[in-house]
Every structure is written in C-alpha cells, then in structure tokens.
Amino acid sequence: MKKTIFNIGFLFCTALMIAPSYFIKSKTKPVIIGYVGGFRGLIATDSIDVWRLSHINYAFVDIKDNRVWLHNEATDTVNLRKLSELKKINPDLKILISIGGWTWSKNFSDATLTDTSTRNFALSAVDIVSKYNLDGIDIDWEYPGMIGDNNVYRPEDKQHYTTLLKELRKSLNDLSLKTRMKYYVTTAVGGSQNYIDHTEMDKVQQYTDYINIMSYDYAGGWDAVSGHHTNLYVSSRDSDQYSAHRSIQAFIAAGVPPAKIVIGMAFYGKGWQMESTDNNGLYRKALKSARGGGFTYLKDSLVNKNGYKEYWDAKAKAPYLFNAEKKIFISYDNERSVKEKCKYVKQYHLAGAMFWEYNNDKKGYLLKVVADKFKYVKENK
C-alpha cells in the first residue's frame, strides 16, 4: 500500500441507484461479509457458519483474454456449487464471486480498455453468476491507474473502473428481469488517499451496493518500522497517520454514503523481526518481516503464551503481541478490537463489516464476536 496522507474534502454524490441517504440509520442488521478463499483448493463448506454471515465473497475469480474465467476450474466449479447450496440452509445468505485480488488484478486495465471489452467482461461475469445460482459480483481491482503486482495500468483506468461497475450493474439488472432476483455489485477498495485519487468514488458508489474498505495492511514487512496494520484510530506514535477511521472519513468526503461503506477486519496478523526490545516493538526499527498467522493460530498458540505477551494501544484501539526474547512483533485484530469496529459501524451508520479471510480463524473466535454485536442469531436447524 502506498503511503499518502488523506485530504478530506467533501464531494457531492447522487443517489442514482440503490443506496440509502447520508446518515439515515438502517432498519436492517449490519452486513457481515466474509471473504472465503478458493485459492487453497476445495472449501469445507460444511464448516462455514452460515448463520453468522450475510454475504460470502468467493476469492478469487481470474481474468483471461479480457473475460472472467475460473482459473482453477476443477475446484472452483465444485466450490461455487457447494457455496450456492448453503442458501438452502440460510435462505438470506448471499454468495458473490470476487474478481481480481492482488495477484489477479493485472488484466483489469486491458479488459476495460474499450466499451466492447468492458461489456464482454461484464457478460462473462454474469454468465458465472447465472450458471451457479449466485447473487452478485465483487470487483477487487487492487491498483487502478497505479503500479501494483507487475500489472498493466493506464491513466484512463480511473474512468474505466467506473464504467466497469456501471456495466456490471446494467448486466445484472438485465438478468434480474429474467430471474426476478436481486443481484449485488460490490467493490473492495484500498484504504488510502492514493486509491481515492485514482478512482471516481462519487460515481462508483452509484452502481454499487457496498464499498468494502480494506482497512488493513496499513503496515507490513515492506516497512522499515513496525506498526499497527488494522488499527481503528491513529496511534500517538504513528508518523504515517493511517487508520480505519481516516480511510472511512476520506471515502465519505469523496462522495460515498456511509450507508454503503463496509469496514474491514483482519482475521490475520502481520509480523516483524525487530532490532531491539524498545517500546515492546511498537513503532521501532524492524530488520525483516516475520510470521503473523491467522487469528485462531495467534489466540491458541501465541497470545500470552510461548514467550509472547499481548498489549493494547488504547488510542489506536488495536492489540499487538511482542516476544522480547525472540524480538518478534505482531499486529492483528482481536475480540476487543473487532468490538470497537462494530461499535464504530453503529456510531457512523455504516453498512457493516467484512473480513479477510474466513480460513484464518477456523474456530470462529472473531466472527462470533462480530455476529453477537450485530445481533445475528445462530439457528441450529
């Protein structure tokens, strides 16, 4: 993630599509969107807690020859069918395909270069939705108009990103006329001002149901100094001034209604090998990255165990672990921090919360907390 200080300036937004108005409290429960990774192979769908989720975003679907395609067809087809069958258990559950991700965002720029290619891209995505009885499409274009993972990018990506979402909305609306079903268009966005500057969020929001802000990875092994990677507020010692709150307020200023914004939660940690034990590793010089791991692993194996001690940054509303002997620092979300994020969702009347990634917390420690705060009830049927 490129580090850019936020510039908060309010932009006018329209309500062309389906969003509630600014600051009107929703009468429905906040959404809980879980990204479920198909990149590992077959998914154990019978272990998914369907009563504590409103949406599952299947990650990821790839792009080839300017069309959407199932990169791992042998397992993707099985996964999508089994995920769709979960709706028989919980009829309110929605299943979306998530297209792109960090590795597979390389071809978005080419695929959206012309009106014809964009239309064909949208139709190929809708074909998958229709074939597997799914409920919509999530676009995870990680770096429109920006350098990313060896990607093609162009200045025109800024407008083409909007056009893509508009075309997806149109194509899904056409499908809806045939099926009488409601379909969703969502997008996952980077939490930086740089991302906002390379997109047209005031226009993008017109065609989307939810904008999932990836309010994590604010810090990582690429940094020379450790830090919180998914903090709610800015820490007193953070020179980069990153936080979920700043990201969300920047997107609101860019024209996104709060009722469409989904806050991101990290069900995993980021680790650093530190140079010293000073300040328990927080905001100090790092030598290299270290293993973080999923939250189930962190809670069961490291939190106040095996030489690791858990600390709490009261200003940032963020936990961290430090092993003084090994000089390893880990930033992550825990039960306390996700409670704070849930409280924030209610305070600012946001759409809800999303998390990456389901398999990182196999025991459901964090999901249970989020579902409880949003008053989801697990039904044993």
Short mmCIF file of C-alpha atoms in Angstrom, two decimals:
data_model
loop_
_atom_site.label_atom_id
_atom_site.label_comp_id
_atom_site.label_asym_id
_atom_site.label_seq_id
_atom_site.Cartn_x
_atom_site.Cartn_y
_atom_site.Cartn_z
CA MET A 1 0.00 0.00 0.00
CA LYS A 2 1.42 3.37 -0.98
CA LYS A 3 1.55 5.84 1.87
CA THR A 4 -0.34 9.04 1.11
CA ILE A 5 -1.73 11.48 3.66
CA PHE A 6 -5.50 11.85 3.41
CA ASN A 7 -7.04 15.02 2.10
CA ILE A 8 -10.59 15.24 3.47
CA GLY A 9 -12.80 17.31 1.18
CA PHE A 10 -16.49 16.74 0.69
CA LEU A 11 -17.68 15.82 -2.80
CA PHE A 12 -21.28 15.88 -3.99
CA CYS A 13 -22.81 12.44 -4.63
CA THR A 14 -26.01 11.31 -6.28
CA ALA A 15 -28.42 8.55 -5.34
CA LEU A 16 -28.96 7.12 -8.78
CA MET A 17 -29.07 3.51 -7.77
CA ILE A 18 -29.98 1.81 -4.52
CA ALA A 19 -28.23 3.49 -1.63
CA PRO A 20 -29.92 4.95 1.46
CA SER A 21 -29.33 8.64 2.12
CA TYR A 22 -26.49 10.06 4.17
CA PHE A 23 -26.66 9.39 7.89
CA ILE A 24 -30.04 7.64 7.80
CA LYS A 25 -29.86 4.72 10.17
CA SER A 26 -30.67 1.42 8.51
CA LYS A 27 -33.52 -0.63 9.96
CA THR A 28 -31.76 -3.85 8.98
CA LYS A 29 -28.84 -5.54 10.68
CA PRO A 30 -25.38 -4.51 9.52
CA VAL A 31 -23.95 -6.82 6.88
CA ILE A 32 -21.21 -9.31 7.71
CA ILE A 33 -19.26 -10.11 4.55
CA GLY A 34 -16.73 -12.90 4.71
CA TYR A 35 -14.14 -13.48 2.01
CA VAL A 36 -13.72 -17.22 1.52
CA GLY A 37 -10.59 -18.27 -0.35
CA GLY A 38 -10.89 -20.80 -3.13
CA PHE A 39 -7.21 -20.46 -3.97
CA ARG A 40 -6.34 -23.21 -1.48
CA GLY A 41 -8.44 -25.78 -3.34
CA LEU A 42 -11.69 -27.36 -2.22
CA ILE A 43 -13.55 -25.50 0.51
CA ALA A 44 -15.01 -27.33 3.50
CA THR A 45 -18.36 -25.60 3.11
CA ASP A 46 -19.93 -27.69 5.86
CA SER A 47 -17.69 -25.87 8.35
CA ILE A 48 -18.89 -22.39 7.31
CA ASP A 49 -21.05 -20.70 9.95
CA VAL A 50 -23.84 -19.63 7.60
CA TRP A 51 -25.98 -18.06 10.33
CA ARG A 52 -23.30 -15.54 11.23
CA LEU A 53 -22.77 -14.23 7.70
CA SER A 54 -24.90 -12.13 5.37
CA HIS A 55 -22.60 -12.46 2.35
CA ILE A 56 -19.80 -14.74 1.21
CA ASN A 57 -17.38 -13.36 -1.39
CA TYR A 58 -15.62 -16.20 -3.19
CA ALA A 59 -11.99 -15.23 -3.73
CA PHE A 60 -10.86 -15.18 -6.39
CA VAL A 61 -12.00 -15.39 -9.98
CA ASP A 62 -9.40 -14.52 -12.62
CA ILE A 63 -9.33 -12.55 -15.90
CA LYS A 64 -8.11 -14.05 -19.19
CA ASP A 65 -8.44 -12.68 -22.72
CA ASN A 66 -10.48 -9.78 -21.30
CA ARG A 67 -13.08 -12.14 -19.84
CA VAL A 68 -13.78 -13.51 -16.42
CA TRP A 69 -12.78 -17.14 -16.02
CA LEU A 70 -12.36 -19.80 -13.37
CA HIS A 71 -8.60 -20.16 -13.02
CA ASN A 72 -8.85 -23.39 -11.04
CA GLU A 73 -11.87 -24.79 -12.82
CA ALA A 74 -11.73 -28.27 -11.28
CA THR A 75 -12.11 -26.91 -7.76
CA ASP A 76 -13.85 -23.59 -8.49
CA THR A 77 -16.86 -25.30 -10.05
CA VAL A 78 -17.26 -27.59 -7.04
CA ASN A 79 -16.77 -24.74 -4.58
CA LEU A 80 -19.31 -22.48 -6.25
CA ARG A 81 -21.96 -25.19 -6.39
CA LYS A 82 -21.41 -26.11 -2.75
CA LEU A 83 -21.45 -22.48 -1.65
CA SER A 84 -24.70 -21.91 -3.53
CA GLU A 85 -26.22 -24.89 -1.73
CA LEU A 86 -25.59 -23.14 1.60
CA LYS A 87 -28.52 -20.89 0.74
CA LYS A 88 -30.78 -23.89 1.31
CA ILE A 89 -29.69 -23.77 4.95
CA ASN A 90 -29.84 -19.98 5.28
CA PRO A 91 -32.04 -18.51 2.52
CA ASP A 92 -30.88 -14.98 3.44
CA LEU A 93 -27.24 -15.76 2.70
CA LYS A 94 -25.81 -14.17 -0.46
CA ILE A 95 -22.93 -15.65 -2.48
CA LEU A 96 -20.82 -13.42 -4.74
CA ILE A 97 -17.78 -14.03 -6.89
CA SER A 98 -14.88 -11.72 -6.17
CA ILE A 99 -12.88 -10.93 -9.29
CA GLY A 100 -9.22 -9.92 -9.11
CA GLY A 101 -7.33 -9.64 -5.87
CA TRP A 102 -3.70 -8.60 -5.60
CA THR A 103 -2.30 -11.25 -7.94
CA TRP A 104 -5.13 -11.34 -10.47
CA SER A 105 -5.69 -7.60 -10.89
CA LYS A 106 -3.05 -7.47 -13.63
CA ASN A 107 -5.51 -7.66 -16.53
CA PHE A 108 -8.26 -5.25 -15.46
CA SER A 109 -6.78 -2.37 -17.43
CA ASP A 110 -6.75 -4.29 -20.72
CA ALA A 111 -10.16 -5.84 -20.10
CA THR A 112 -11.79 -2.43 -19.62
CA LEU A 113 -9.93 -0.56 -22.36
CA THR A 114 -12.91 -0.29 -24.73
CA ASP A 115 -16.68 -0.25 -24.34
CA THR A 116 -16.87 -3.57 -26.17
CA SER A 117 -14.27 -5.29 -23.99
CA THR A 118 -15.94 -3.97 -20.85
CA ARG A 119 -19.33 -5.22 -21.97
CA ASN A 120 -17.91 -8.66 -22.78
CA PHE A 121 -16.16 -8.74 -19.41
CA ALA A 122 -19.42 -7.95 -17.63
CA LEU A 123 -21.39 -10.54 -19.60
CA SER A 124 -18.81 -13.24 -18.86
CA ALA A 125 -19.04 -12.44 -15.15
CA VAL A 126 -22.83 -12.52 -15.21
CA ASP A 127 -22.72 -15.88 -17.00
CA ILE A 128 -20.92 -17.34 -13.97
CA VAL A 129 -23.45 -15.78 -11.60
CA SER A 130 -26.31 -17.25 -13.60
CA LYS A 131 -24.73 -20.68 -14.10
CA TYR A 132 -24.04 -21.27 -10.40
CA ASN A 133 -27.12 -19.53 -8.98
CA LEU A 134 -25.10 -16.82 -7.27
CA ASP A 135 -26.12 -13.40 -6.02
CA GLY A 136 -23.68 -10.92 -7.44
CA ILE A 137 -20.19 -9.71 -8.26
CA ASP A 138 -17.44 -8.14 -6.18
CA ILE A 139 -14.67 -6.28 -8.00
CA ASP A 140 -11.29 -6.29 -6.27
CA TRP A 141 -9.26 -4.14 -8.66
CA GLU A 142 -6.35 -3.54 -6.33
CA TYR A 143 -4.49 -0.83 -8.22
CA PRO A 144 -6.45 1.05 -10.92
CA GLY A 145 -4.19 3.58 -12.61
CA MET A 146 -1.33 2.60 -10.29
CA ILE A 147 1.65 0.31 -10.34
CA GLY A 148 0.99 -2.90 -8.44
CA ASP A 149 2.00 -6.50 -8.97
CA ASN A 150 3.67 -6.37 -12.40
CA ASN A 151 0.46 -5.02 -13.85
CA VAL A 152 -0.60 -3.07 -16.90
CA TYR A 153 -2.06 0.27 -15.85
CA ARG A 154 -3.20 3.45 -17.57
CA PRO A 155 -4.44 6.91 -16.52
CA GLU A 156 -7.78 6.01 -18.13
CA ASP A 157 -8.27 3.27 -15.54
CA LYS A 158 -9.83 5.95 -13.35
CA GLN A 159 -12.81 6.32 -15.68
CA HIS A 160 -12.82 2.70 -16.86
CA TYR A 161 -13.21 1.46 -13.29
CA THR A 162 -16.46 3.40 -13.07
CA THR A 163 -17.60 2.18 -16.47
CA LEU A 164 -16.94 -1.42 -15.47
CA LEU A 165 -19.14 -1.18 -12.39
CA LYS A 166 -21.83 0.60 -14.40
CA GLU A 167 -21.79 -2.19 -16.99
CA LEU A 168 -21.91 -4.87 -14.31
CA ARG A 169 -24.90 -3.18 -12.74
CA LYS A 170 -26.67 -2.98 -16.09
CA SER A 171 -25.94 -6.60 -16.97
CA LEU A 172 -27.13 -7.85 -13.58
CA ASN A 173 -30.25 -5.72 -13.84
CA ASP A 174 -30.95 -7.41 -17.18
CA LEU A 175 -30.53 -10.80 -15.54
CA SER A 176 -32.82 -9.72 -12.74
CA LEU A 177 -35.61 -9.07 -15.25
CA LYS A 178 -35.42 -12.73 -16.20
CA THR A 179 -34.99 -14.29 -12.77
CA ARG A 180 -36.82 -11.78 -10.54
CA MET A 181 -33.85 -11.98 -8.16
CA LYS A 182 -31.92 -9.10 -6.60
CA TYR A 183 -28.24 -9.06 -7.51
CA TYR A 184 -25.41 -7.25 -5.78
CA VAL A 185 -22.48 -5.25 -7.11
CA THR A 186 -19.74 -4.55 -4.58
CA THR A 187 -16.13 -3.48 -4.75
CA ALA A 188 -13.14 -3.90 -2.45
CA VAL A 189 -11.01 -0.77 -2.26
CA GLY A 190 -7.65 0.19 -0.82
CA GLY A 191 -7.81 2.38 2.26
CA SER A 192 -5.50 5.14 1.02
CA GLN A 193 -5.98 8.61 -0.42
CA ASN A 194 -3.93 7.37 -3.36
CA TYR A 195 -6.66 4.87 -4.20
CA ILE A 196 -9.32 7.57 -3.97
CA ASP A 197 -7.29 9.87 -6.23
CA HIS A 198 -7.11 7.17 -8.92
CA THR A 199 -10.85 6.42 -8.90
CA GLU A 200 -14.15 8.28 -9.11
CA MET A 201 -15.75 7.17 -5.87
CA ASP A 202 -18.63 9.64 -6.09
CA LYS A 203 -19.62 7.94 -9.36
CA VAL A 204 -18.60 4.40 -8.41
CA GLN A 205 -20.95 4.40 -5.44
CA GLN A 206 -23.91 4.99 -7.76
CA TYR A 207 -23.56 1.49 -9.19
CA THR A 208 -22.55 -0.45 -6.08
CA ASP A 209 -24.43 -1.80 -3.09
CA TYR A 210 -21.39 -1.82 -0.83
CA ILE A 211 -17.87 -0.46 -0.90
CA ASN A 212 -15.63 -2.73 1.15
CA ILE A 213 -12.74 -0.70 2.53
CA MET A 214 -9.67 -2.85 3.09
CA SER A 215 -8.78 -1.16 6.36
CA TYR A 216 -5.86 -3.46 6.96
CA ASP A 217 -2.31 -3.88 5.64
CA TYR A 218 -1.61 -0.30 6.71
CA ALA A 219 1.79 -1.65 7.72
CA GLY A 220 3.76 -4.74 6.78
CA GLY A 221 7.10 -6.36 6.16
CA TRP A 222 7.83 -3.82 3.43
CA ASP A 223 8.17 -1.13 6.13
CA ALA A 224 11.41 -0.40 7.94
CA VAL A 225 9.43 0.35 11.10
CA SER A 226 6.79 -1.82 12.73
CA GLY A 227 3.24 -0.57 13.24
CA HIS A 228 -0.43 -1.39 13.53
CA HIS A 229 -1.75 -2.89 10.31
CA THR A 230 -5.50 -2.73 11.04
CA ASN A 231 -5.97 -0.06 13.71
CA LEU A 232 -9.26 1.79 14.11
CA TYR A 233 -7.68 5.12 15.04
CA VAL A 234 -4.26 6.70 14.59
CA SER A 235 -1.77 5.80 17.29
CA SER A 236 0.06 8.60 19.09
CA ARG A 237 3.41 7.42 17.69
CA ASP A 238 2.32 6.71 14.12
CA SER A 239 4.11 9.06 11.72
CA ASP A 240 2.15 7.73 8.73
CA GLN A 241 -1.24 8.61 10.26
CA TYR A 242 -3.10 5.60 8.88
CA SER A 243 -6.28 4.20 10.42
CA ALA A 244 -9.65 2.74 9.51
CA HIS A 245 -11.33 5.93 10.74
CA ARG A 246 -9.25 8.12 8.43
CA SER A 247 -9.86 5.80 5.49
CA ILE A 248 -13.61 5.77 6.05
CA GLN A 249 -13.88 9.52 6.51
CA ALA A 250 -11.84 10.05 3.35
CA PHE A 251 -14.23 7.88 1.33
CA ILE A 252 -17.20 9.75 2.77
CA ALA A 253 -15.52 13.01 1.77
CA ALA A 254 -15.01 11.56 -1.72
CA GLY A 255 -18.75 11.08 -2.10
CA VAL A 256 -19.54 7.62 -0.73
CA PRO A 257 -22.60 7.49 1.54
CA PRO A 258 -21.81 5.95 4.95
CA ALA A 259 -24.69 3.51 4.43
CA LYS A 260 -22.68 1.89 1.61
CA ILE A 261 -19.36 1.68 3.45
CA VAL A 262 -18.19 -1.63 4.92
CA ILE A 263 -15.29 -1.55 7.40
CA GLY A 264 -12.55 -4.13 7.00
CA MET A 265 -11.33 -6.51 9.70
CA ALA A 266 -8.15 -8.58 9.56
CA PHE A 267 -8.54 -12.16 10.71
CA TYR A 268 -4.74 -12.49 10.49
CA GLY A 269 -1.60 -10.86 11.81
CA LYS A 270 1.44 -9.12 10.33
CA GLY A 271 4.82 -9.80 11.91
CA TRP A 272 8.26 -8.17 12.11
CA GLN A 273 11.66 -9.25 13.38
CA MET A 274 12.72 -6.28 15.49
CA GLU A 275 16.14 -4.77 16.08
CA SER A 276 15.55 -4.21 19.81
CA THR A 277 13.04 -4.70 22.62
CA ASP A 278 12.40 -0.96 22.97
CA ASN A 279 8.70 0.01 23.41
CA ASN A 280 7.75 -3.66 23.16
CA GLY A 281 8.42 -3.48 19.43
CA LEU A 282 5.77 -0.90 18.56
CA TYR A 283 6.91 1.76 16.03
CA ARG A 284 10.53 0.72 16.23
CA LYS A 285 13.12 -0.30 13.62
CA ALA A 286 12.43 -3.69 12.04
CA LEU A 287 15.01 -5.95 10.44
CA LYS A 288 12.65 -8.01 8.31
CA SER A 289 9.17 -9.49 8.18
CA ALA A 290 8.19 -12.38 10.45
CA ARG A 291 5.32 -14.82 10.54
CA GLY A 292 2.00 -13.38 11.61
CA GLY A 293 -0.58 -16.09 11.04
CA GLY A 294 -4.34 -16.45 11.25
CA PHE A 295 -6.20 -15.45 14.38
CA THR A 296 -7.01 -18.99 15.50
CA TYR A 297 -3.28 -19.74 15.49
CA LEU A 298 -2.45 -16.48 17.26
CA LYS A 299 -5.03 -16.99 20.00
CA ASP A 300 -4.36 -20.67 20.59
CA SER A 301 -0.58 -20.61 20.33
CA LEU A 302 0.80 -17.12 20.96
CA VAL A 303 -1.47 -14.76 22.92
CA ASN A 304 0.15 -14.67 26.37
CA LYS A 305 1.83 -17.98 25.58
CA ASN A 306 5.26 -19.21 24.48
CA GLY A 307 7.04 -16.00 25.36
CA TYR A 308 4.52 -13.68 23.69
CA LYS A 309 2.69 -11.00 25.64
CA GLU A 310 -0.39 -9.18 24.39
CA TYR A 311 -0.58 -5.39 24.65
CA TRP A 312 -3.33 -2.87 23.91
CA ASP A 313 -2.90 0.55 22.29
CA ALA A 314 -5.78 2.48 23.85
CA LYS A 315 -5.61 5.36 21.38
CA ALA A 316 -5.44 3.18 18.25
CA LYS A 317 -7.92 0.63 19.67
CA ALA A 318 -5.55 -2.07 18.50
CA PRO A 319 -3.76 -5.05 20.07
CA TYR A 320 -0.25 -6.27 19.44
CA LEU A 321 1.99 -9.12 20.54
CA PHE A 322 5.65 -8.98 21.44
CA ASN A 323 8.15 -11.70 22.23
CA ALA A 324 11.04 -9.99 23.98
CA GLU A 325 13.36 -12.98 23.73
CA LYS A 326 12.86 -13.50 20.00
CA LYS A 327 12.23 -9.79 19.34
CA ILE A 328 9.15 -10.55 17.25
CA PHE A 329 6.28 -8.06 16.98
CA ILE A 330 2.84 -8.96 15.60
CA SER A 331 -0.09 -6.66 14.75
CA TYR A 332 -3.60 -8.08 14.34
CA ASP A 333 -7.30 -7.76 15.20
CA ASN A 334 -8.63 -9.49 18.31
CA GLU A 335 -12.00 -9.76 20.05
CA ARG A 336 -11.61 -6.37 21.68
CA SER A 337 -10.62 -4.52 18.52
CA VAL A 338 -13.41 -6.01 16.39
CA LYS A 339 -15.89 -4.98 19.10
CA GLU A 340 -14.57 -1.44 18.73
CA LYS A 341 -15.03 -1.64 14.97
CA CYS A 342 -18.59 -2.92 15.39
CA LYS A 343 -19.30 -0.01 17.72
CA TYR A 344 -17.88 2.31 15.06
CA VAL A 345 -20.19 0.83 12.41
CA LYS A 346 -23.19 1.66 14.56
CA GLN A 347 -21.90 5.09 15.56
CA TYR A 348 -21.38 6.22 11.97
CA HIS A 349 -24.31 4.26 10.49
CA LEU A 350 -22.12 2.26 8.14
CA ALA A 351 -23.36 -0.72 6.13
CA GLY A 352 -21.45 -3.26 8.20
CA ALA A 353 -18.19 -5.16 8.36
CA MET A 354 -16.19 -7.50 6.16
CA PHE A 355 -13.16 -9.62 6.87
CA TRP A 356 -10.25 -11.35 5.19
CA GLU A 357 -10.26 -14.32 5.31
CA TYR A 358 -12.57 -17.00 6.68
CA ASN A 359 -9.98 -19.76 6.87
CA ASN A 360 -7.68 -17.60 9.02
CA ASP A 361 -9.99 -18.05 12.01
CA LYS A 362 -11.21 -21.62 11.66
CA LYS A 363 -12.61 -21.71 15.19
CA GLY A 364 -14.66 -18.58 14.55
CA TYR A 365 -13.44 -16.62 17.56
CA LEU A 366 -13.79 -13.24 15.86
CA LEU A 367 -16.84 -13.99 13.73
CA LYS A 368 -18.81 -14.96 16.83
CA VAL A 369 -17.98 -11.60 18.41
CA VAL A 370 -18.99 -9.64 15.31
CA ALA A 371 -22.22 -11.59 14.89
CA ASP A 372 -23.08 -11.06 18.55
CA LYS A 373 -22.50 -7.30 18.33
CA PHE A 374 -24.65 -7.09 15.19
CA LYS A 375 -27.30 -9.34 16.76
CA TYR A 376 -27.05 -12.24 14.35
CA VAL A 377 -28.60 -15.36 15.83
CA LYS A 378 -27.19 -18.79 15.11
CA GLU A 379 -30.02 -21.16 14.38
CA ASN A 380 -29.47 -24.88 14.65
CA LYS A 381 -31.70 -26.41 12.03
#
